[in-house]
mmCIF file of C-alpha atoms and ligand atoms in Angstrom:
data_model
loop_
_atom_site.group_PDB
_atom_site.id
_atom_site.type_symbol
_atom_site.label_atom_id
_atom_site.label_comp_id
_atom_site.label_asym_id
_atom_site.label_seq_id
_atom_site.Cartn_x
_atom_site.Cartn_y
_atom_site.Cartn_z
ATOM 1 C CA MET A 25 96.780 117.900 85.575
ATOM 2 C CA ASN A 26 97.712 121.317 84.154
ATOM 3 C CA GLY A 27 100.435 123.429 85.743
ATOM 4 C CA LYS A 28 102.280 122.913 88.983
ATOM 5 C CA ARG A 29 100.295 122.679 92.177
ATOM 6 C CA THR A 30 101.097 124.759 95.242
ATOM 7 C CA PRO A 31 100.435 124.111 98.957
ATOM 8 C CA ALA A 32 97.529 126.590 98.702
ATOM 9 C CA ASP A 33 95.685 124.091 96.469
ATOM 10 C CA TYR A 34 95.257 121.770 99.470
ATOM 11 C CA VAL A 35 93.746 121.948 102.930
ATOM 12 C CA PHE A 36 96.196 120.292 105.307
ATOM 13 C CA LEU A 37 94.526 118.224 108.036
ATOM 14 C CA GLU A 38 95.921 116.018 110.803
ATOM 15 C CA LYS A 39 99.453 114.681 111.001
ATOM 16 C CA LEU A 40 99.632 111.028 109.890
ATOM 17 C CA GLY A 41 103.264 110.304 110.545
ATOM 18 C CA GLN A 42 106.705 111.659 111.185
ATOM 19 C CA GLY A 43 109.864 110.497 109.437
ATOM 20 C CA SER A 44 113.446 111.475 110.137
ATOM 21 C CA TYR A 45 113.292 114.386 107.684
ATOM 22 C CA SER A 46 109.631 114.598 106.718
ATOM 23 C CA THR A 47 106.105 114.853 108.080
ATOM 24 C CA VAL A 48 103.021 113.318 106.442
ATOM 25 C CA PHE A 49 99.621 115.040 106.650
ATOM 26 C CA ARG A 50 96.163 114.043 105.496
ATOM 27 C CA ALA A 51 94.973 116.645 103.007
ATOM 28 C CA VAL A 52 92.109 117.348 100.622
ATOM 29 C CA GLU A 53 92.122 119.521 97.508
ATOM 30 C CA ARG A 54 90.688 122.989 98.128
ATOM 31 C CA ASN A 55 87.368 123.562 96.325
ATOM 32 C CA LYS A 56 87.282 119.987 95.080
ATOM 33 C CA SER A 57 85.779 116.654 95.949
ATOM 34 C CA SER A 58 86.460 115.201 99.336
ATOM 35 C CA ARG A 59 89.106 112.771 98.126
ATOM 36 C CA ASN A 60 91.839 112.311 100.688
ATOM 37 C CA TYR A 61 95.570 112.456 99.996
ATOM 38 C CA ALA A 62 98.615 111.915 102.184
ATOM 39 C CA ILE A 63 101.063 114.764 101.599
ATOM 40 C CA LYS A 64 104.642 114.196 102.635
ATOM 41 C CA VAL A 65 106.392 117.459 103.437
ATOM 42 C CA CYS A 66 110.187 117.469 103.506
ATOM 43 C CA SER A 67 112.090 120.476 104.834
ATOM 44 C CA LYS A 68 114.672 121.605 102.236
ATOM 45 C CA LYS A 69 116.970 123.035 104.917
ATOM 46 C CA HIS A 70 116.909 119.755 106.819
ATOM 47 C CA ILE A 71 117.514 117.670 103.681
ATOM 48 C CA ILE A 72 120.527 119.772 102.715
ATOM 49 C CA ARG A 73 121.930 119.878 106.260
ATOM 50 C CA GLU A 74 121.572 116.097 106.629
ATOM 51 C CA LYS A 75 122.917 115.446 103.091
ATOM 52 C CA LYS A 76 119.742 113.641 102.004
ATOM 53 C CA VAL A 77 119.319 115.355 98.615
ATOM 54 C CA LYS A 78 120.275 112.116 96.834
ATOM 55 C CA TYR A 79 117.571 110.170 98.686
ATOM 56 C CA VAL A 80 114.655 112.556 98.153
ATOM 57 C CA THR A 81 115.476 112.668 94.436
ATOM 58 C CA ILE A 82 115.643 108.872 94.268
ATOM 59 C CA GLU A 83 112.321 108.583 96.122
ATOM 60 C CA LYS A 84 110.566 110.875 93.661
ATOM 61 C CA ASP A 85 112.059 109.232 90.552
ATOM 62 C CA LEU A 86 111.373 105.745 91.872
ATOM 63 C CA LEU A 87 107.778 106.372 92.802
ATOM 64 C CA ASN A 88 107.239 108.129 89.478
ATOM 65 C CA ASN A 89 108.623 105.183 87.538
ATOM 66 C CA LEU A 90 107.670 102.329 89.815
ATOM 67 C CA ALA A 91 104.229 103.033 91.082
ATOM 68 C CA GLN A 92 101.707 105.010 89.038
ATOM 69 C CA GLY A 93 99.185 102.394 89.983
ATOM 70 C CA ALA A 94 101.251 99.618 88.416
ATOM 71 C CA HIS A 95 101.254 97.571 91.595
ATOM 72 C CA PRO A 96 98.631 97.602 94.344
ATOM 73 C CA GLY A 97 101.250 97.089 97.056
ATOM 74 C CA ILE A 98 103.199 100.291 96.300
ATOM 75 C CA VAL A 99 101.922 103.686 97.391
ATOM 76 C CA ARG A 100 100.876 105.872 94.437
ATOM 77 C CA LEU A 101 102.497 109.252 93.873
ATOM 78 C CA PHE A 102 100.091 111.716 92.209
ATOM 79 C CA CYS A 103 102.296 114.798 91.915
ATOM 80 C CA THR A 104 105.114 116.749 93.528
ATOM 81 C CA PHE A 105 105.796 120.458 93.987
ATOM 82 C CA HIS A 106 107.921 122.706 96.158
ATOM 83 C CA ASP A 107 108.066 126.156 97.698
ATOM 84 C CA ALA A 108 110.898 128.083 99.340
ATOM 85 C CA GLU A 109 110.996 125.874 102.454
ATOM 86 C CA SER A 110 109.721 122.438 101.522
ATOM 87 C CA LEU A 111 109.240 119.638 99.009
ATOM 88 C CA TYR A 112 105.723 118.168 98.807
ATOM 89 C CA TYR A 113 104.809 114.642 97.634
ATOM 90 C CA VAL A 114 101.097 114.078 97.081
ATOM 91 C CA LEU A 115 100.585 110.378 97.836
ATOM 92 C CA GLU A 116 97.696 107.943 97.891
ATOM 93 C CA TYR A 117 95.965 108.116 101.299
ATOM 94 C CA VAL A 118 95.896 104.664 102.888
ATOM 95 C CA SER A 119 93.260 104.766 105.590
ATOM 96 C CA GLY A 120 93.857 101.666 107.722
ATOM 97 C CA GLY A 121 97.025 102.978 109.397
ATOM 98 C CA GLU A 122 100.380 101.298 109.890
ATOM 99 C CA LEU A 123 100.872 97.539 110.250
ATOM 100 C CA LEU A 124 102.684 98.497 113.464
ATOM 101 C CA GLY A 125 99.383 99.850 114.851
ATOM 102 C CA LEU A 126 97.585 96.587 114.021
ATOM 103 C CA LEU A 127 100.310 94.598 115.790
ATOM 104 C CA ARG A 128 100.211 96.919 118.813
ATOM 105 C CA ARG A 129 96.425 96.651 119.066
ATOM 106 C CA ASN A 130 96.139 92.898 118.388
ATOM 107 C CA GLY A 131 99.464 91.397 119.395
ATOM 108 C CA PRO A 132 100.391 88.295 117.383
ATOM 109 C CA LEU A 133 98.094 87.789 114.394
ATOM 110 C CA PRO A 134 96.217 84.604 113.489
ATOM 111 C CA GLU A 135 98.153 82.434 111.053
ATOM 112 C CA ALA A 136 95.695 83.044 108.193
ATOM 113 C CA TRP A 137 96.151 86.845 108.506
ATOM 114 C CA SER A 138 99.929 86.535 108.777
ATOM 115 C CA LYS A 139 100.028 84.383 105.665
ATOM 116 C CA HIS A 140 97.824 86.693 103.633
ATOM 117 C CA LEU A 141 99.718 89.861 104.620
ATOM 118 C CA PHE A 142 103.089 88.159 104.139
ATOM 119 C CA ALA A 143 102.055 86.901 100.672
ATOM 120 C CA GLN A 144 101.104 90.464 99.648
ATOM 121 C CA LEU A 145 104.455 91.726 100.955
ATOM 122 C CA VAL A 146 106.349 89.018 99.058
ATOM 123 C CA ASP A 147 104.446 89.828 95.839
ATOM 124 C CA THR A 148 105.206 93.556 96.218
ATOM 125 C CA VAL A 149 108.881 93.032 97.055
ATOM 126 C CA ASP A 150 109.130 90.615 94.104
ATOM 127 C CA TYR A 151 107.778 93.353 91.817
ATOM 128 C CA MET A 152 110.162 95.974 93.291
ATOM 129 C CA HIS A 153 113.137 93.654 92.958
ATOM 130 C CA SER A 154 112.200 92.765 89.365
ATOM 131 C CA GLN A 155 112.466 96.529 88.700
ATOM 132 C CA GLY A 156 115.902 96.635 90.356
ATOM 133 C CA VAL A 157 114.709 98.573 93.389
ATOM 134 C CA ILE A 158 115.834 97.811 96.952
ATOM 135 C CA HIS A 159 113.604 99.460 99.564
ATOM 136 C CA ARG A 160 116.174 99.181 102.403
ATOM 137 C CA ASP A 161 113.830 100.282 105.164
ATOM 138 C CA LEU A 162 111.044 97.705 105.267
ATOM 139 C CA LYS A 163 109.425 97.670 108.706
ATOM 140 C CA PRO A 164 105.879 97.686 110.112
ATOM 141 C CA GLU A 165 105.835 101.540 110.231
ATOM 142 C CA ASN A 166 106.395 101.668 106.463
ATOM 143 C CA ILE A 167 103.712 99.099 105.695
ATOM 144 C CA LEU A 168 100.274 100.679 105.575
ATOM 145 C CA LEU A 169 96.931 98.908 105.536
ATOM 146 C CA SER A 170 94.022 99.898 103.338
ATOM 147 C CA GLN A 171 90.480 100.123 104.719
ATOM 148 C CA GLU A 172 89.947 96.434 103.821
ATOM 149 C CA GLY A 173 93.303 95.315 105.203
ATOM 150 C CA ARG A 174 95.583 95.143 102.144
ATOM 151 C CA VAL A 175 99.237 96.104 102.431
ATOM 152 C CA VAL A 176 100.691 99.207 100.785
ATOM 153 C CA ILE A 177 104.437 99.795 101.103
ATOM 154 C CA THR A 178 105.478 103.412 101.571
ATOM 155 C CA ASP A 179 108.540 105.548 102.337
ATOM 156 C CA PHE A 180 111.046 104.942 99.575
ATOM 157 C CA GLY A 181 113.291 107.631 101.112
ATOM 158 C CA ALA A 182 116.080 105.128 101.743
ATOM 159 C CA ALA A 183 115.651 103.091 98.544
ATOM 160 C CA CYS A 184 118.284 102.569 95.902
ATOM 161 C CA VAL A 185 118.448 101.217 92.409
ATOM 162 C CA LEU A 186 120.533 98.134 91.977
ATOM 163 C CA SER A 187 123.977 98.303 90.414
ATOM 164 C CA ASN A 188 124.910 95.632 87.878
ATOM 165 C CA LEU A 189 126.546 93.626 90.638
ATOM 166 C CA GLY A 190 123.384 93.282 92.628
ATOM 167 C CA GLN A 191 124.989 94.883 95.640
ATOM 168 C CA SER A 192 125.308 98.460 96.662
ATOM 169 C CA LYS A 193 128.070 99.690 98.894
ATOM 170 C CA ASP A 194 126.684 102.547 100.865
ATOM 171 C CA GLU A 195 129.050 103.814 103.485
ATOM 172 C CA ASP A 196 127.102 107.098 103.596
ATOM 173 C CA ARG A 197 124.030 105.345 104.775
ATOM 174 C CA ALA A 198 125.782 102.894 107.060
ATOM 175 C CA ALA A 199 127.674 105.719 108.738
ATOM 176 C CA SER A 200 124.610 107.890 109.171
ATOM 177 C CA PHE A 201 122.267 105.062 110.123
ATOM 178 C CA VAL A 202 119.148 106.453 111.728
ATOM 179 C CA GLY A 203 115.760 104.926 112.293
ATOM 180 C CA THR A 204 114.736 101.547 113.562
ATOM 181 C CA ALA A 205 117.611 99.214 114.255
ATOM 182 C CA GLU A 206 115.510 96.062 114.528
ATOM 183 C CA TYR A 207 115.152 95.297 110.806
ATOM 184 C CA VAL A 208 118.631 96.189 109.604
ATOM 185 C CA ALA A 209 120.456 93.325 107.869
ATOM 186 C CA PRO A 210 123.764 92.045 109.257
ATOM 187 C CA GLU A 211 125.656 92.788 106.000
ATOM 188 C CA LEU A 212 124.920 96.508 106.408
ATOM 189 C CA LEU A 213 126.265 96.420 109.966
ATOM 190 C CA MET A 214 129.309 94.297 109.155
ATOM 191 C CA TYR A 215 130.330 95.343 105.619
ATOM 192 C CA SER A 216 128.265 98.471 104.794
ATOM 193 C CA GLN A 217 126.713 96.356 102.074
ATOM 194 C CA CYS A 218 123.131 96.345 101.022
ATOM 195 C CA GLY A 219 121.441 94.292 98.309
ATOM 196 C CA LEU A 220 118.170 92.602 97.440
ATOM 197 C CA GLY A 221 118.874 90.151 100.275
ATOM 198 C CA SER A 222 118.631 92.988 102.814
ATOM 199 C CA ASP A 223 114.933 93.450 101.980
ATOM 200 C CA ILE A 224 114.446 89.678 102.303
ATOM 201 C CA TRP A 225 116.058 89.812 105.763
ATOM 202 C CA ALA A 226 113.557 92.522 106.782
ATOM 203 C CA LEU A 227 110.718 90.327 105.452
ATOM 204 C CA GLY A 228 111.972 87.512 107.700
ATOM 205 C CA CYS A 229 111.933 89.858 110.718
ATOM 206 C CA ILE A 230 108.423 91.023 109.792
ATOM 207 C CA LEU A 231 107.108 87.454 109.388
ATOM 208 C CA TYR A 232 108.468 86.618 112.840
ATOM 209 C CA GLN A 233 106.800 89.745 114.249
ATOM 210 C CA LEU A 234 103.420 88.965 112.614
ATOM 211 C CA THR A 235 103.279 85.655 114.443
ATOM 212 C CA GLN A 236 105.083 86.630 117.672
ATOM 213 C CA GLY A 237 103.941 90.235 118.190
ATOM 214 C CA ALA A 238 107.485 91.652 118.540
ATOM 215 C CA PRO A 239 110.541 91.656 116.238
ATOM 216 C CA PRO A 240 113.157 88.898 116.655
ATOM 217 C CA PHE A 241 116.029 91.224 117.571
ATOM 218 C CA ARG A 242 115.372 93.855 120.222
ATOM 219 C CA GLY A 243 117.929 94.910 122.782
ATOM 220 C CA GLU A 244 117.722 97.599 125.428
ATOM 221 C CA ASN A 245 119.536 99.965 123.077
ATOM 222 C CA GLU A 246 120.613 100.021 119.413
ATOM 223 C CA LEU A 247 124.042 98.586 120.127
ATOM 224 C CA GLN A 248 122.535 95.576 121.902
ATOM 225 C CA THR A 249 120.098 95.084 119.036
ATOM 226 C CA PHE A 250 122.983 95.176 116.520
ATOM 227 C CA GLU A 251 124.918 92.648 118.620
ATOM 228 C CA GLN A 252 121.928 90.303 118.635
ATOM 229 C CA ILE A 253 121.554 90.658 114.833
ATOM 230 C CA VAL A 254 125.155 89.827 113.957
ATOM 231 C CA ALA A 255 125.119 86.916 116.456
ATOM 232 C CA LEU A 256 121.741 85.695 115.041
ATOM 233 C CA ASN A 257 120.584 85.676 118.618
ATOM 234 C CA TYR A 258 116.791 85.357 118.695
ATOM 235 C CA LYS A 259 114.312 83.111 120.471
ATOM 236 C CA TRP A 260 110.715 82.128 119.804
ATOM 237 C CA ARG A 261 108.398 83.721 122.353
ATOM 238 C CA LEU A 262 105.248 81.782 121.452
ATOM 239 C CA PRO A 263 104.629 78.354 119.949
ATOM 240 C CA THR A 264 104.505 78.489 116.176
ATOM 241 C CA THR A 265 104.073 76.014 113.344
ATOM 242 C CA PRO A 266 107.170 74.197 112.042
ATOM 243 C CA GLN A 267 106.526 75.639 108.557
ATOM 244 C CA ILE A 268 106.756 79.205 109.853
ATOM 245 C CA SER A 269 109.771 78.627 112.094
ATOM 246 C CA THR A 270 111.602 76.805 109.285
ATOM 247 C CA LEU A 271 110.883 79.615 106.849
ATOM 248 C CA VAL A 272 112.073 82.315 109.292
ATOM 249 C CA ARG A 273 115.207 80.269 110.023
ATOM 250 C CA ARG A 274 115.965 79.973 106.279
ATOM 251 C CA ILE A 275 115.564 83.727 105.774
ATOM 252 C CA LEU A 276 117.491 84.931 108.836
ATOM 253 C CA VAL A 277 120.958 83.776 107.788
ATOM 254 C CA LEU A 278 124.051 85.981 107.862
ATOM 255 C CA ASP A 279 125.106 85.396 104.247
ATOM 256 C CA PRO A 280 122.645 87.361 102.059
ATOM 257 C CA LEU A 281 123.326 85.029 99.127
ATOM 258 C CA GLN A 282 122.037 82.057 101.140
ATOM 259 C CA ARG A 283 118.655 83.706 101.720
ATOM 260 C CA PRO A 284 115.753 82.812 99.432
ATOM 261 C CA THR A 285 115.010 85.340 96.686
ATOM 262 C CA SER A 286 111.522 86.838 96.402
ATOM 263 C CA LYS A 287 110.833 84.371 93.560
ATOM 264 C CA GLN A 288 111.886 81.454 95.771
ATOM 265 C CA LEU A 289 109.690 82.735 98.608
ATOM 266 C CA LYS A 290 106.696 82.419 96.287
ATOM 267 C CA GLN A 291 107.467 78.683 95.994
ATOM 268 C CA GLU A 292 107.574 78.120 99.768
ATOM 269 C CA ALA A 293 105.499 75.241 101.160
ATOM 270 C CA TRP A 294 103.820 77.548 103.708
ATOM 271 C CA LEU A 295 102.588 79.740 100.834
ATOM 272 C CA SER A 296 101.458 76.867 98.578
ATOM 273 C CA SER A 297 97.787 77.842 99.030
ATOM 274 C CA ILE A 298 98.422 81.310 97.551
ATOM 275 C CA GLU A 299 97.168 81.870 93.996
ATOM 276 C CA TRP A 300 99.896 84.313 92.940
ATOM 277 C CA ASN A 301 98.362 85.041 89.539
ATOM 278 C CA ASP A 302 94.825 85.497 90.809
ATOM 279 C CA LYS A 303 94.977 89.189 91.716
ATOM 280 C CA ALA A 304 91.465 89.242 93.200
ATOM 281 C CA PHE A 305 92.447 86.381 95.539
ATOM 282 C CA LEU A 306 95.866 87.771 96.444
ATOM 283 C CA TRP A 307 94.717 91.368 96.973
ATOM 284 C CA LYS A 308 91.663 90.606 99.038
ATOM 285 C CA GLY A 309 91.866 92.464 102.360
ATOM 286 C CA ILE A 310 92.083 90.511 105.620
ATOM 287 C CA TRP A 311 88.874 92.222 106.788
ATOM 288 C CA GLN A 312 86.922 91.657 103.582
HETATM 289 N N1 ADE B 12 101.263 107.663 106.832
HETATM 290 C C1 ADE B 12 102.363 107.776 106.068
HETATM 291 N N2 ADE B 12 102.037 107.714 104.777
HETATM 292 C C2 ADE B 12 100.697 107.554 104.707
HETATM 293 C C3 ADE B 12 99.767 107.384 103.636
HETATM 294 N N3 ADE B 12 100.175 107.390 102.373
HETATM 295 N N4 ADE B 12 98.469 107.212 103.949
HETATM 296 C C4 ADE B 12 98.092 107.192 105.231
HETATM 297 N N5 ADE B 12 98.914 107.326 106.270
HETATM 298 C C5 ADE B 12 100.213 107.510 106.013
#
């Protein structure tokens, strides 16, 4: 691609989503083929006012280094540009909508779907973690589904790169916590600490939600939700298999070091039917 793009190179279509400091639109290139893109537009004024400059820079660098088509479960970033008001990220358009939408429409998913989607999530998180990247905001709104029903993780706006210690102390983020409380790990609430284990915690919450239709921790307000998280206070709403409930119980523990790593998750009994190295098998959509 020669030269920097500008917003005038694209036709902006409907709004796809709204983040805390960005809006995502479907767009096509002006005078070009009908290929769709998802363009994330971040207001510069808002980013500066909310002190998010660090995060938008990290998101761009991470997606540039991490994705580039290297992993099917991570949204591709094609290019970035800016004008006086905004930053623009031209992302892969993922047409099946958010996993949250699928859960809202269908309620709890059949076990075979849950297993297949969870295996794709584990494979993607394992790749991210092997690159030293913690997503820190995994939740069904940030998990998109392709047309065939494959997962694509998006929104790396809260991500960080691991320090040598494997933990990142982030009082900034803990103090300014915004967004969905339901998936936040107890160590962030209790010690302002966030590590690879925090993504694993979110995976545990998401696995529960795939099979139960709602997340494990949900109070009437954020404070109640936080209280339930640090007290590990959750109940099963629907009958589930012992393999799933055991796995969720092993993931949702307060000490992040006692949680399985992404590599260990791949060895789980419940996932023993998954051919991790057979990409065609693993990345088949649930509707294919
Ligand atoms: N909503 C947020 N990001 C999106 C993307 N990349 N594709 C489709 N919908 C989205």
